[in-house]
PDB file of C-alpha atoms and ligand atoms in Angstrom:
ATOM      1  CA  MET A   1      -8.051  20.975  -9.364  1.00 61.00           C
ATOM      2  CA  ALA A   2      -5.339  23.538  -8.556  1.00 73.00           C
ATOM      3  CA  SER A   3      -2.602  24.020 -11.186  1.00 90.00           C
ATOM      4  CA  ILE A   4       0.853  22.638 -10.413  1.00 92.00           C
ATOM      5  CA  GLN A   5       2.079  26.202  -9.981  1.00 94.00           C
ATOM      6  CA  THR A   6      -0.699  27.033  -7.497  1.00 96.00           C
ATOM      7  CA  LEU A   7      -0.110  23.796  -5.613  1.00 97.00           C
ATOM      8  CA  ARG A   8       3.609  24.531  -5.384  1.00 96.00           C
ATOM      9  CA  SER A   9       3.068  28.034  -4.037  1.00 97.00           C
ATOM     10  CA  GLN A  10       0.387  26.886  -1.568  1.00 98.00           C
ATOM     11  CA  LYS A  11       2.746  24.200  -0.253  1.00 98.00           C
ATOM     12  CA  LYS A  12       5.625  26.651  -0.061  1.00 98.00           C
ATOM     13  CA  ALA A  13       3.598  29.140   2.010  1.00 98.00           C
ATOM     14  CA  LEU A  14       2.338  26.432   4.360  1.00 98.00           C
ATOM     15  CA  ARG A  15       5.814  24.909   4.748  1.00 98.00           C
ATOM     16  CA  SER A  16       7.478  28.194   5.611  1.00 98.00           C
ATOM     17  CA  SER A  17       4.850  29.178   8.167  1.00 98.00           C
ATOM     18  CA  ILE A  18       5.134  25.793   9.869  1.00 98.00           C
ATOM     19  CA  LEU A  19       8.930  25.838   9.851  1.00 98.00           C
ATOM     20  CA  ALA A  20       8.890  29.356  11.349  1.00 98.00           C
ATOM     21  CA  ALA A  21       6.459  28.250  14.087  1.00 98.00           C
ATOM     22  CA  ARG A  22       8.511  25.104  14.714  1.00 97.00           C
ATOM     23  CA  LYS A  23      11.518  27.194  15.718  1.00 97.00           C
ATOM     24  CA  LEU A  24       9.460  28.506  18.658  1.00 97.00           C
ATOM     25  CA  ILE A  25       8.675  25.079  20.128  1.00 98.00           C
ATOM     26  CA  PRO A  26      10.823  24.693  23.269  1.00 97.00           C
ATOM     27  CA  SER A  27      13.307  21.834  23.057  1.00 97.00           C
ATOM     28  CA  ALA A  28      11.915  20.443  26.340  1.00 97.00           C
ATOM     29  CA  SER A  29       8.582  19.991  24.586  1.00 96.00           C
ATOM     30  CA  VAL A  30      10.220  18.346  21.537  1.00 97.00           C
ATOM     31  CA  ASN A  31      12.007  15.983  23.932  1.00 97.00           C
ATOM     32  CA  SER A  32       8.975  15.043  25.989  1.00 95.00           C
ATOM     33  CA  GLN A  33       6.752  14.611  22.937  1.00 96.00           C
ATOM     34  CA  SER A  34       9.480  12.515  21.304  1.00 97.00           C
ATOM     35  CA  GLU A  35       9.605  10.248  24.364  1.00 95.00           C
ATOM     36  CA  HIS A  36       5.864   9.771  24.230  1.00 94.00           C
ATOM     37  CA  ILE A  37       5.903   9.043  20.486  1.00 96.00           C
ATOM     38  CA  THR A  38       8.806   6.627  20.975  1.00 97.00           C
ATOM     39  CA  ARG A  39       6.886   4.641  23.597  1.00 94.00           C
ATOM     40  CA  SER A  40       3.820   4.537  21.352  1.00 94.00           C
ATOM     41  CA  VAL A  41       5.772   3.369  18.315  1.00 96.00           C
ATOM     42  CA  LEU A  42       7.732   0.713  20.208  1.00 96.00           C
ATOM     43  CA  GLN A  43       4.652  -0.914  21.533  1.00 91.00           C
ATOM     44  CA  CYS A  44       2.358  -0.717  18.494  1.00 93.00           C
ATOM     45  CA  PRO A  45       1.696  -4.000  16.660  1.00 92.00           C
ATOM     46  CA  GLU A  46       3.030  -2.628  13.367  1.00 92.00           C
ATOM     47  CA  PHE A  47       6.439  -2.105  14.997  1.00 96.00           C
ATOM     48  CA  LYS A  48       6.431  -5.366  16.913  1.00 95.00           C
ATOM     49  CA  GLU A  49       5.547  -7.365  13.803  1.00 94.00           C
ATOM     50  CA  SER A  50       8.061  -5.667  11.483  1.00 95.00           C
ATOM     51  CA  GLU A  51      11.432  -7.272  10.886  1.00 94.00           C
ATOM     52  CA  SER A  52      12.702  -4.546   8.524  1.00 94.00           C
ATOM     53  CA  ILE A  53      12.082  -0.946   9.443  1.00 96.00           C
ATOM     54  CA  SER A  54      13.117   2.294   7.820  1.00 96.00           C
ATOM     55  CA  CYS A  55      13.516   5.247  10.159  1.00 98.00           C
ATOM     56  CA  TYR A  56      14.925   8.713   9.546  1.00 98.00           C
ATOM     57  CA  LEU A  57      17.780  10.068  11.667  1.00 97.00           C
ATOM     58  CA  SER A  58      16.316  13.196  13.193  1.00 97.00           C
ATOM     59  CA  MET A  59      17.454  16.774  12.785  1.00 95.00           C
ATOM     60  CA  PRO A  60      16.864  19.442  15.456  1.00 95.00           C
ATOM     61  CA  GLY A  61      13.178  20.405  15.578  1.00 96.00           C
ATOM     62  CA  GLU A  62      11.975  17.006  14.334  1.00 98.00           C
ATOM     63  CA  VAL A  63      10.609  14.170  16.461  1.00 98.00           C
ATOM     64  CA  ASP A  64      13.785  12.659  17.922  1.00 98.00           C
ATOM     65  CA  THR A  65      14.198   9.102  16.641  1.00 98.00           C
ATOM     66  CA  SER A  66      17.409   8.152  18.448  1.00 97.00           C
ATOM     67  CA  ALA A  67      15.723   5.829  20.949  1.00 98.00           C
ATOM     68  CA  ILE A  68      13.663   4.196  18.184  1.00 98.00           C
ATOM     69  CA  VAL A  69      16.682   3.424  16.003  1.00 98.00           C
ATOM     70  CA  ASP A  70      18.623   2.085  18.998  1.00 97.00           C
ATOM     71  CA  GLU A  71      15.721  -0.176  19.878  1.00 98.00           C
ATOM     72  CA  ILE A  72      15.339  -1.450  16.297  1.00 98.00           C
ATOM     73  CA  LEU A  73      18.982  -2.577  16.441  1.00 97.00           C
ATOM     74  CA  ARG A  74      18.740  -3.874  20.012  1.00 97.00           C
ATOM     75  CA  GLN A  75      15.786  -6.069  19.078  1.00 98.00           C
ATOM     76  CA  GLY A  76      17.736  -7.544  16.142  1.00 97.00           C
ATOM     77  CA  LYS A  77      15.442  -6.028  13.525  1.00 96.00           C
ATOM     78  CA  LYS A  78      16.888  -4.689  10.270  1.00 94.00           C
ATOM     79  CA  LEU A  79      17.309  -0.904  10.286  1.00 95.00           C
ATOM     80  CA  PHE A  80      17.336   1.156   7.085  1.00 94.00           C
ATOM     81  CA  VAL A  81      17.952   4.892   7.004  1.00 95.00           C
ATOM     82  CA  PRO A  82      17.566   7.348   4.123  1.00 94.00           C
ATOM     83  CA  ARG A  83      20.510   8.456   2.042  1.00 90.00           C
ATOM     84  CA  THR A  84      19.914  11.351  -0.327  1.00 91.00           C
ATOM     85  CA  ASP A  85      21.220  11.681  -3.835  1.00 86.00           C
ATOM     86  CA  SER A  86      21.219  15.286  -4.926  1.00 82.00           C
ATOM     87  CA  PRO A  87      21.199  15.285  -8.739  1.00 85.00           C
ATOM     88  CA  SER A  88      18.289  12.854  -8.860  1.00 86.00           C
ATOM     89  CA  ASN A  89      16.568  14.269  -5.733  1.00 88.00           C
ATOM     90  CA  SER A  90      16.020  10.696  -4.650  1.00 92.00           C
ATOM     91  CA  ILE A  91      16.564   8.726  -1.468  1.00 93.00           C
ATOM     92  CA  GLU A  92      17.629   5.162  -1.029  1.00 90.00           C
ATOM     93  CA  MET A  93      17.134   3.229   2.178  1.00 92.00           C
ATOM     94  CA  LEU A  94      20.424   1.772   3.289  1.00 90.00           C
ATOM     95  CA  ARG A  95      21.056  -0.745   6.016  1.00 89.00           C
ATOM     96  CA  ILE A  96      22.704   0.114   9.333  1.00 91.00           C
ATOM     97  CA  TYR A  97      24.020  -3.003  11.032  1.00 90.00           C
ATOM     98  CA  ASP A  98      24.827  -1.937  14.585  1.00 91.00           C
ATOM     99  CA  GLY A  99      25.391   0.902  17.018  1.00 91.00           C
ATOM    100  CA  ASP A 100      29.011   1.455  15.901  1.00 90.00           C
ATOM    101  CA  ASP A 101      27.817   1.704  12.324  1.00 87.00           C
ATOM    102  CA  LEU A 102      25.195   4.248  13.435  1.00 89.00           C
ATOM    103  CA  ARG A 103      27.572   6.391  15.494  1.00 88.00           C
ATOM    104  CA  SER A 104      30.219   6.487  12.774  1.00 86.00           C
ATOM    105  CA  LEU A 105      27.901   7.901  10.090  1.00 87.00           C
ATOM    106  CA  PRO A 106      29.254  11.027   8.433  1.00 83.00           C
ATOM    107  CA  SER A 107      27.021  14.052   7.832  1.00 82.00           C
ATOM    108  CA  GLY A 108      25.639  14.096   4.307  1.00 79.00           C
ATOM    109  CA  LEU A 109      23.687  16.661   2.359  1.00 73.00           C
ATOM    110  CA  TRP A 110      21.680  18.933   4.751  1.00 78.00           C
ATOM    111  CA  GLY A 111      23.925  17.970   7.681  1.00 80.00           C
ATOM    112  CA  ILE A 112      21.876  14.800   8.346  1.00 84.00           C
ATOM    113  CA  ARG A 113      23.936  11.730   9.250  1.00 81.00           C
ATOM    114  CA  GLU A 114      23.766   9.267   6.359  1.00 79.00           C
ATOM    115  CA  PRO A 115      25.344   5.905   5.534  1.00 73.00           C
ATOM    116  CA  GLY A 116      27.782   5.268   2.710  1.00 71.00           C
ATOM    117  CA  PRO A 117      26.960   2.736   0.001  1.00 68.00           C
ATOM    118  CA  SER A 118      25.687  -0.518   1.530  1.00 64.00           C
ATOM    119  CA  PRO A 119      23.102  -3.091   0.485  1.00 60.00           C
ATOM    120  CA  LEU A 120      19.830  -1.680  -0.755  1.00 66.00           C
ATOM    121  CA  ASP A 121      16.519  -2.061   0.911  1.00 60.00           C
ATOM    122  CA  SER A 122      14.294  -5.014   0.311  1.00 68.00           C
ATOM    123  CA  GLY A 123      11.318  -6.346   2.154  1.00 83.00           C
ATOM    124  CA  LEU A 124      10.690  -3.235   4.224  1.00 90.00           C
ATOM    125  CA  SER A 125       7.517  -3.577   6.234  1.00 91.00           C
ATOM    126  CA  LEU A 126       7.384  -0.282   8.123  1.00 95.00           C
ATOM    127  CA  ILE A 127       8.650   3.168   7.224  1.00 96.00           C
ATOM    128  CA  LEU A 128       8.716   5.798   9.975  1.00 98.00           C
ATOM    129  CA  MET A 129       8.540   9.107   8.153  1.00 98.00           C
ATOM    130  CA  PRO A 130       9.553  12.642   8.988  1.00 98.00           C
ATOM    131  CA  GLY A 131       7.360  15.486   7.886  1.00 98.00           C
ATOM    132  CA  VAL A 132       7.138  19.242   8.207  1.00 98.00           C
ATOM    133  CA  ALA A 133       3.435  18.627   8.890  1.00 98.00           C
ATOM    134  CA  PHE A 134       0.675  16.060   8.564  1.00 98.00           C
ATOM    135  CA  ASP A 135      -3.064  16.667   8.577  1.00 98.00           C
ATOM    136  CA  ARG A 136      -5.888  14.672  10.093  1.00 97.00           C
ATOM    137  CA  SER A 137      -6.703  13.334   6.611  1.00 96.00           C
ATOM    138  CA  PHE A 138      -3.265  11.617   6.742  1.00 96.00           C
ATOM    139  CA  CYS A 139      -1.668  13.892   4.132  1.00 97.00           C
ATOM    140  CA  ARG A 140       1.950  14.883   4.539  1.00 98.00           C
ATOM    141  CA  ILE A 141       4.133  17.811   3.558  1.00 98.00           C
ATOM    142  CA  GLY A 142       7.929  17.609   3.756  1.00 97.00           C
ATOM    143  CA  TYR A 143      10.772  19.977   2.991  1.00 96.00           C
ATOM    144  CA  GLY A 144       9.732  20.316  -0.631  1.00 95.00           C
ATOM    145  CA  LYS A 145      12.136  18.048  -2.471  1.00 94.00           C
ATOM    146  CA  GLY A 146       9.707  15.174  -2.991  1.00 95.00           C
ATOM    147  CA  TYR A 147      12.221  12.638  -1.620  1.00 96.00           C
ATOM    148  CA  TYR A 148       9.767  10.417   0.250  1.00 96.00           C
ATOM    149  CA  ASP A 149       7.074  10.649  -2.451  1.00 95.00           C
ATOM    150  CA  ARG A 150       9.609   9.593  -5.075  1.00 95.00           C
ATOM    151  CA  PHE A 151      10.881   6.796  -2.845  1.00 93.00           C
ATOM    152  CA  LEU A 152       7.384   5.408  -2.245  1.00 92.00           C
ATOM    153  CA  SER A 153       6.555   5.568  -5.972  1.00 90.00           C
ATOM    154  CA  SER A 154       9.702   3.740  -6.953  1.00 88.00           C
ATOM    155  CA  TYR A 155       9.483   1.226  -4.083  1.00 86.00           C
ATOM    156  CA  SER A 156       5.870   0.423  -4.900  1.00 83.00           C
ATOM    157  CA  SER A 157       6.627  -0.025  -8.586  1.00 82.00           C
ATOM    158  CA  LYS A 158       9.533  -2.358  -7.742  1.00 80.00           C
ATOM    159  CA  HIS A 159       7.914  -4.318  -4.933  1.00 76.00           C
ATOM    160  CA  GLY A 160       4.215  -3.548  -5.051  1.00 64.00           C
ATOM    161  CA  HIS A 161       3.037  -6.017  -7.586  1.00 50.00           C
ATOM    162  CA  VAL A 162       0.965  -9.123  -7.076  1.00 44.00           C
ATOM    163  CA  SER A 163       3.471 -11.963  -6.984  1.00 42.00           C
ATOM    164  CA  SER A 164       0.932 -14.739  -7.264  1.00 41.00           C
ATOM    165  CA  LEU A 165      -2.806 -15.094  -7.065  1.00 41.00           C
ATOM    166  CA  LEU A 166      -2.647 -15.273  -3.299  1.00 40.00           C
ATOM    167  CA  SER A 167       0.229 -13.162  -2.095  1.00 40.00           C
ATOM    168  CA  TYR A 168       0.878  -9.460  -2.383  1.00 44.00           C
ATOM    169  CA  LEU A 169       4.362  -8.043  -1.920  1.00 44.00           C
ATOM    170  CA  TRP A 170       3.081  -4.593  -1.009  1.00 53.00           C
ATOM    171  CA  PHE A 171       3.115  -4.756   2.752  1.00 70.00           C
ATOM    172  CA  LEU A 172       4.896  -1.497   3.463  1.00 85.00           C
ATOM    173  CA  LEU A 173       3.158   0.642   6.059  1.00 92.00           C
ATOM    174  CA  ALA A 174       4.048   4.329   6.245  1.00 94.00           C
ATOM    175  CA  VAL A 175       3.712   5.967   9.653  1.00 96.00           C
ATOM    176  CA  GLY A 176       4.510   9.652  10.139  1.00 98.00           C
ATOM    177  CA  LEU A 177       6.008  10.925  13.406  1.00 98.00           C
ATOM    178  CA  ALA A 178       4.790  14.389  14.338  1.00 98.00           C
ATOM    179  CA  LEU A 179       4.882  16.881  17.162  1.00 97.00           C
ATOM    180  CA  ALA A 180       1.368  17.909  18.202  1.00 96.00           C
ATOM    181  CA  GLU A 181       1.937  21.375  16.739  1.00 97.00           C
ATOM    182  CA  ASN A 182       2.629  19.814  13.346  1.00 98.00           C
ATOM    183  CA  VAL A 183      -0.641  17.920  12.990  1.00 97.00           C
ATOM    184  CA  LEU A 184      -3.093  20.142  11.140  1.00 98.00           C
ATOM    185  CA  ASP A 185      -6.833  19.978  10.703  1.00 97.00           C
ATOM    186  CA  PHE A 186      -8.565  17.746   8.120  1.00 97.00           C
ATOM    187  CA  ASN A 187      -7.868  18.615   4.454  1.00 97.00           C
ATOM    188  CA  THR A 188      -5.427  21.406   5.301  1.00 97.00           C
ATOM    189  CA  ILE A 189      -2.425  20.166   3.322  1.00 98.00           C
ATOM    190  CA  PRO A 190      -2.771  20.738  -0.416  1.00 97.00           C
ATOM    191  CA  THR A 191      -1.875  17.603  -2.378  1.00 96.00           C
ATOM    192  CA  GLY A 192      -1.216  16.619  -5.977  1.00 95.00           C
ATOM    193  CA  SER A 193      -1.050  13.331  -7.825  1.00 94.00           C
ATOM    194  CA  ASN A 194       2.539  12.577  -6.686  1.00 94.00           C
ATOM    195  CA  ASP A 195       1.801  12.953  -2.995  1.00 96.00           C
ATOM    196  CA  TRP A 196       1.523   9.835  -0.839  1.00 94.00           C
ATOM    197  CA  SER A 197      -0.558   9.913   2.285  1.00 94.00           C
ATOM    198  CA  VAL A 198       0.468   7.900   5.329  1.00 95.00           C
ATOM    199  CA  HIS A 199      -1.271   4.897   6.886  1.00 93.00           C
ATOM    200  CA  GLY A 200      -0.827   6.262  10.377  1.00 95.00           C
ATOM    201  CA  ILE A 201       0.489   9.191  12.391  1.00 97.00           C
ATOM    202  CA  ALA A 202       2.148   8.910  15.792  1.00 96.00           C
ATOM    203  CA  SER A 203       1.633  12.186  17.594  1.00 97.00           C
ATOM    204  CA  PRO A 204       0.526  13.518  20.964  1.00 95.00           C
ATOM    205  CA  ALA A 205      -2.032  15.490  18.893  1.00 95.00           C
ATOM    206  CA  PHE A 206      -4.139  12.358  19.076  1.00 92.00           C
ATOM    207  CA  LEU A 207      -4.350  12.351  22.827  1.00 84.00           C
ATOM    208  CA  ALA A 208      -7.666  13.728  24.021  1.00 55.00           C
ATOM    209  CA  ASP A 209      -7.479  17.388  25.028  1.00 43.00           C
ATOM    210  CA  GLY A 210      -3.859  17.514  23.882  1.00 44.00           C
ATOM    211  CA  ASP A 211      -2.755  15.846  27.104  1.00 43.00           C
ATOM    212  CA  THR A 212       0.744  14.653  26.258  1.00 40.00           C
ATOM    213  CA  ARG A 213       1.007  12.612  29.449  1.00 40.00           C
ATOM    214  CA  GLY A 214      -1.820  10.386  28.260  1.00 37.00           C
ATOM    215  CA  GLU A 215      -3.543   9.964  31.581  1.00 36.00           C
ATOM    216  CA  SER A 216      -6.908   8.204  31.652  1.00 33.00           C
ATOM    217  CA  LYS A 217      -8.520  10.071  28.804  1.00 38.00           C
ATOM    218  CA  GLU A 218     -10.913   8.613  26.278  1.00 36.00           C
ATOM    219  CA  ASN A 219      -9.520   8.525  22.796  1.00 38.00           C
ATOM    220  CA  ASP A 220     -11.806   8.094  19.866  1.00 39.00           C
ATOM    221  CA  ILE A 221      -9.115   7.365  17.334  1.00 41.00           C
ATOM    222  CA  SER A 222      -7.461   4.146  18.380  1.00 43.00           C
ATOM    223  CA  GLY A 223     -10.287   3.404  20.839  1.00 39.00           C
ATOM    224  CA  ASN A 224      -7.814   2.097  23.389  1.00 43.00           C
ATOM    225  CA  ALA A 225      -8.040   4.331  26.433  1.00 39.00           C
ATOM    226  CA  GLN A 226      -6.587   1.696  28.780  1.00 40.00           C
ATOM    227  CA  ASP A 227      -3.259   1.618  27.129  1.00 47.00           C
ATOM    228  CA  LEU A 228      -1.456   4.801  28.030  1.00 44.00           C
ATOM    229  CA  THR A 229       1.080   4.649  25.245  1.00 48.00           C
ATOM    230  CA  ALA A 230      -0.711   3.073  22.292  1.00 48.00           C
ATOM    231  CA  TYR A 231      -3.228   5.736  21.793  1.00 67.00           C
ATOM    232  CA  CYS A 232      -1.108   8.465  20.348  1.00 90.00           C
ATOM    233  CA  ILE A 233      -1.139   6.641  17.022  1.00 91.00           C
ATOM    234  CA  ALA A 234      -3.993   7.434  14.660  1.00 93.00           C
ATOM    235  CA  ARG A 235      -4.607   4.972  11.837  1.00 92.00           C
ATOM    236  CA  ARG A 236      -6.142   5.820   8.500  1.00 90.00           C
ATOM    237  CA  PRO A 237      -9.436   3.966   8.127  1.00 86.00           C
ATOM    238  CA  SER A 238      -8.949   1.170   5.585  1.00 73.00           C
TER     239      SER A 238
HETATM  240  N1  FFO B   1      15.790  13.701   9.461  1.00 67.60           N
HETATM  241  C1  FFO B   1      15.385  13.714   8.199  1.00 67.60           C
HETATM  242  N2  FFO B   1      16.058  13.005   7.300  1.00 67.60           N
HETATM  243  C2  FFO B   1      15.662  13.045   6.003  1.00 67.60           C
HETATM  244  C3  FFO B   1      14.548  13.826   5.594  1.00 67.60           C
HETATM  245  C4  FFO B   1      13.842  14.569   6.589  1.00 67.60           C
HETATM  246  O1  FFO B   1      12.832  15.245   6.320  1.00 67.60           O
HETATM  247  N3  FFO B   1      14.306  14.481   7.874  1.00 67.60           N
HETATM  248  N4  FFO B   1      14.196  13.849   4.273  1.00 67.60           N
HETATM  249  C5  FFO B   1      12.914  14.011   3.790  1.00 67.60           C
HETATM  250  O2  FFO B   1      12.663  14.133   2.635  1.00 67.60           O
HETATM  251  C6  FFO B   1      15.279  13.620   3.327  1.00 67.60           C
HETATM  252  C7  FFO B   1      16.166  14.868   3.332  1.00 67.60           C
HETATM  253  N5  FFO B   1      15.413  15.979   2.910  1.00 67.60           N
HETATM  254  C8  FFO B   1      15.628  17.306   3.180  1.00 67.60           C
HETATM  255  C9  FFO B   1      15.230  18.235   2.236  1.00 67.60           C
HETATM  256  C10 FFO B   1      15.431  19.588   2.450  1.00 67.60           C
HETATM  257  C11 FFO B   1      15.992  20.041   3.619  1.00 67.60           C
HETATM  258  C12 FFO B   1      16.173  21.529   3.813  1.00 67.60           C
HETATM  259  O3  FFO B   1      15.750  22.307   2.996  1.00 67.60           O
HETATM  260  N6  FFO B   1      16.748  21.956   4.913  1.00 67.60           N
HETATM  261  C13 FFO B   1      16.910  23.370   5.222  1.00 67.60           C
HETATM  262  C14 FFO B   1      16.463  23.656   6.648  1.00 67.60           C
HETATM  263  C15 FFO B   1      14.970  23.626   6.833  1.00 67.60           C
HETATM  264  C16 FFO B   1      14.587  24.251   8.165  1.00 67.60           C
HETATM  265  O4  FFO B   1      14.637  23.533   9.205  1.00 67.60           O
HETATM  266  O5  FFO B   1      14.228  25.439   8.183  1.00 67.60           O
HETATM  267  C17 FFO B   1      18.363  23.737   5.116  1.00 67.60           C
HETATM  268  O6  FFO B   1      19.239  22.872   5.358  1.00 67.60           O
HETATM  269  O7  FFO B   1      18.609  24.909   4.812  1.00 67.60           O
HETATM  270  C18 FFO B   1      16.371  19.115   4.564  1.00 67.60           C
HETATM  271  C19 FFO B   1      16.183  17.762   4.350  1.00 67.60           C
HETATM  272  C20 FFO B   1      16.007  12.360   3.720  1.00 67.60           C
HETATM  273  N7  FFO B   1      16.406  12.385   5.105  1.00 67.60           N
HETATM  274  N1  ATP B   2       6.975  10.373  -7.671  1.00 67.60           N
HETATM  275  C1  ATP B   2       7.438  11.530  -8.136  1.00 67.60           C
HETATM  276  N2  ATP B   2       7.927  11.614  -9.383  1.00 67.60           N
HETATM  277  C2  ATP B   2       8.382  12.796  -9.865  1.00 67.60           C
HETATM  278  N3  ATP B   2       8.366  13.959  -9.180  1.00 67.60           N
HETATM  279  C3  ATP B   2       7.887  13.933  -7.944  1.00 67.60           C
HETATM  280  C4  ATP B   2       7.404  12.720  -7.350  1.00 67.60           C
HETATM  281  N4  ATP B   2       7.006  13.010  -6.096  1.00 67.60           N
HETATM  282  C5  ATP B   2       7.228  14.337  -5.906  1.00 67.60           C
HETATM  283  N5  ATP B   2       7.747  14.885  -7.004  1.00 67.60           N
HETATM  284  C6  ATP B   2       8.083  16.309  -7.193  1.00 67.60           C
HETATM  285  O1  ATP B   2       8.959  16.777  -6.177  1.00 67.60           O
HETATM  286  C7  ATP B   2       8.692  18.165  -5.889  1.00 67.60           C
HETATM  287  C8  ATP B   2       8.520  18.388  -4.411  1.00 67.60           C
HETATM  288  O2  ATP B   2       7.388  17.649  -3.947  1.00 67.60           O
HETATM  289  P1  ATP B   2       6.641  18.020  -2.578  1.00 67.60           P
HETATM  290  O3  ATP B   2       6.463  19.492  -2.467  1.00 67.60           O
HETATM  291  O4  ATP B   2       5.438  17.150  -2.460  1.00 67.60           O
HETATM  292  O5  ATP B   2       7.765  17.546  -1.531  1.00 67.60           O
HETATM  293  P2  ATP B   2       7.634  17.173  -0.002  1.00 67.60           P
HETATM  294  O6  ATP B   2       6.802  15.965   0.163  1.00 67.60           O
HETATM  295  O7  ATP B   2       7.190  18.406   0.715  1.00 67.60           O
HETATM  296  O8  ATP B   2       9.180  16.876   0.409  1.00 67.60           O
HETATM  297  P3  ATP B   2      10.010  15.613   1.027  1.00 67.60           P
HETATM  298  O9  ATP B   2       9.332  14.319   0.656  1.00 67.60           O
HETATM  299  O10 ATP B   2      11.354  15.753   0.389  1.00 67.60           O
HETATM  300  O11 ATP B   2      10.128  15.758   2.480  1.00 67.60           O
HETATM  301  C9  ATP B   2       7.418  18.529  -6.665  1.00 67.60           C
HETATM  302  O12 ATP B   2       7.795  19.261  -7.791  1.00 67.60           O
HETATM  303  C10 ATP B   2       6.844  17.174  -7.016  1.00 67.60           C
HETATM  304  O13 ATP B   2       6.071  17.209  -8.209  1.00 67.60           O
END
């Protein structure tokens, strides 16, 4: 196994090459891929069945989540967005109640809009995650602060226990949103023991032949070639 130092420098090199390449993706492509991903997310069963959803508020260059967050609120689901705490390098998921609440958010650390103190998360069932890149083995690399990994560790230790013989409280599904350019080949992202992989990735990379319009192509990942929007989500085999 690679040493922590080696892992850190491998991740750093990968992250900076992807961030440099990301700057070259035309914004029209980010927008059209984001629309496709949005349609796929909104109509997947994991979204439809979730009452409490965490979603990041996108920065330039990331999959744009504005239509997803609007729709979460419009459908009366509970929306939670990340708020960073810098000394502890941690994030909390805080509730946004409505569109006014969303539009009035001030910019926090990194210039990302974040909520002020409000009730903490509980009972999240779906977390839509940003990432600098994902690979086809469902591994993720972020900006290198470990925020989401730390959040998932702490959330799972708080809520992930067996509450009785029959019911588990660990229902949280993590789905990464990624531009096609940011989905890498199998086993490309180096990982260590703190890294969480995702249960699914929504990305046009999973359309056959990279066709982001999703027209009548077979798809061997979700196996649902009829449905033009569902099949840009790949799910990790259970
Ligand atoms: N939209 C969004 N919100 C999020 C995250 C994210 O990845 N995306 N995070 C996920 O953990 C947390 C914030 N994490 C971050 C950690 C580092 C940098 C950062 O280093 N930014 C560089 C610019 C990087 C670049 O684009 O080249 C900077 O501001 O200089 C940004 C966010 C919580 N909220
Ligand atoms: N659960 C955890 N507990 C303690 N340290 C952690 C945990 N998860 C990650 N870290 C540490 O945080 C640092 C950054 O981790 P990593 O490079 O995996 O971040 P990332 O996933 O790219 O970033 P992010 O999640 O912020 O987008 C590493 O030093 C890592 O060991």
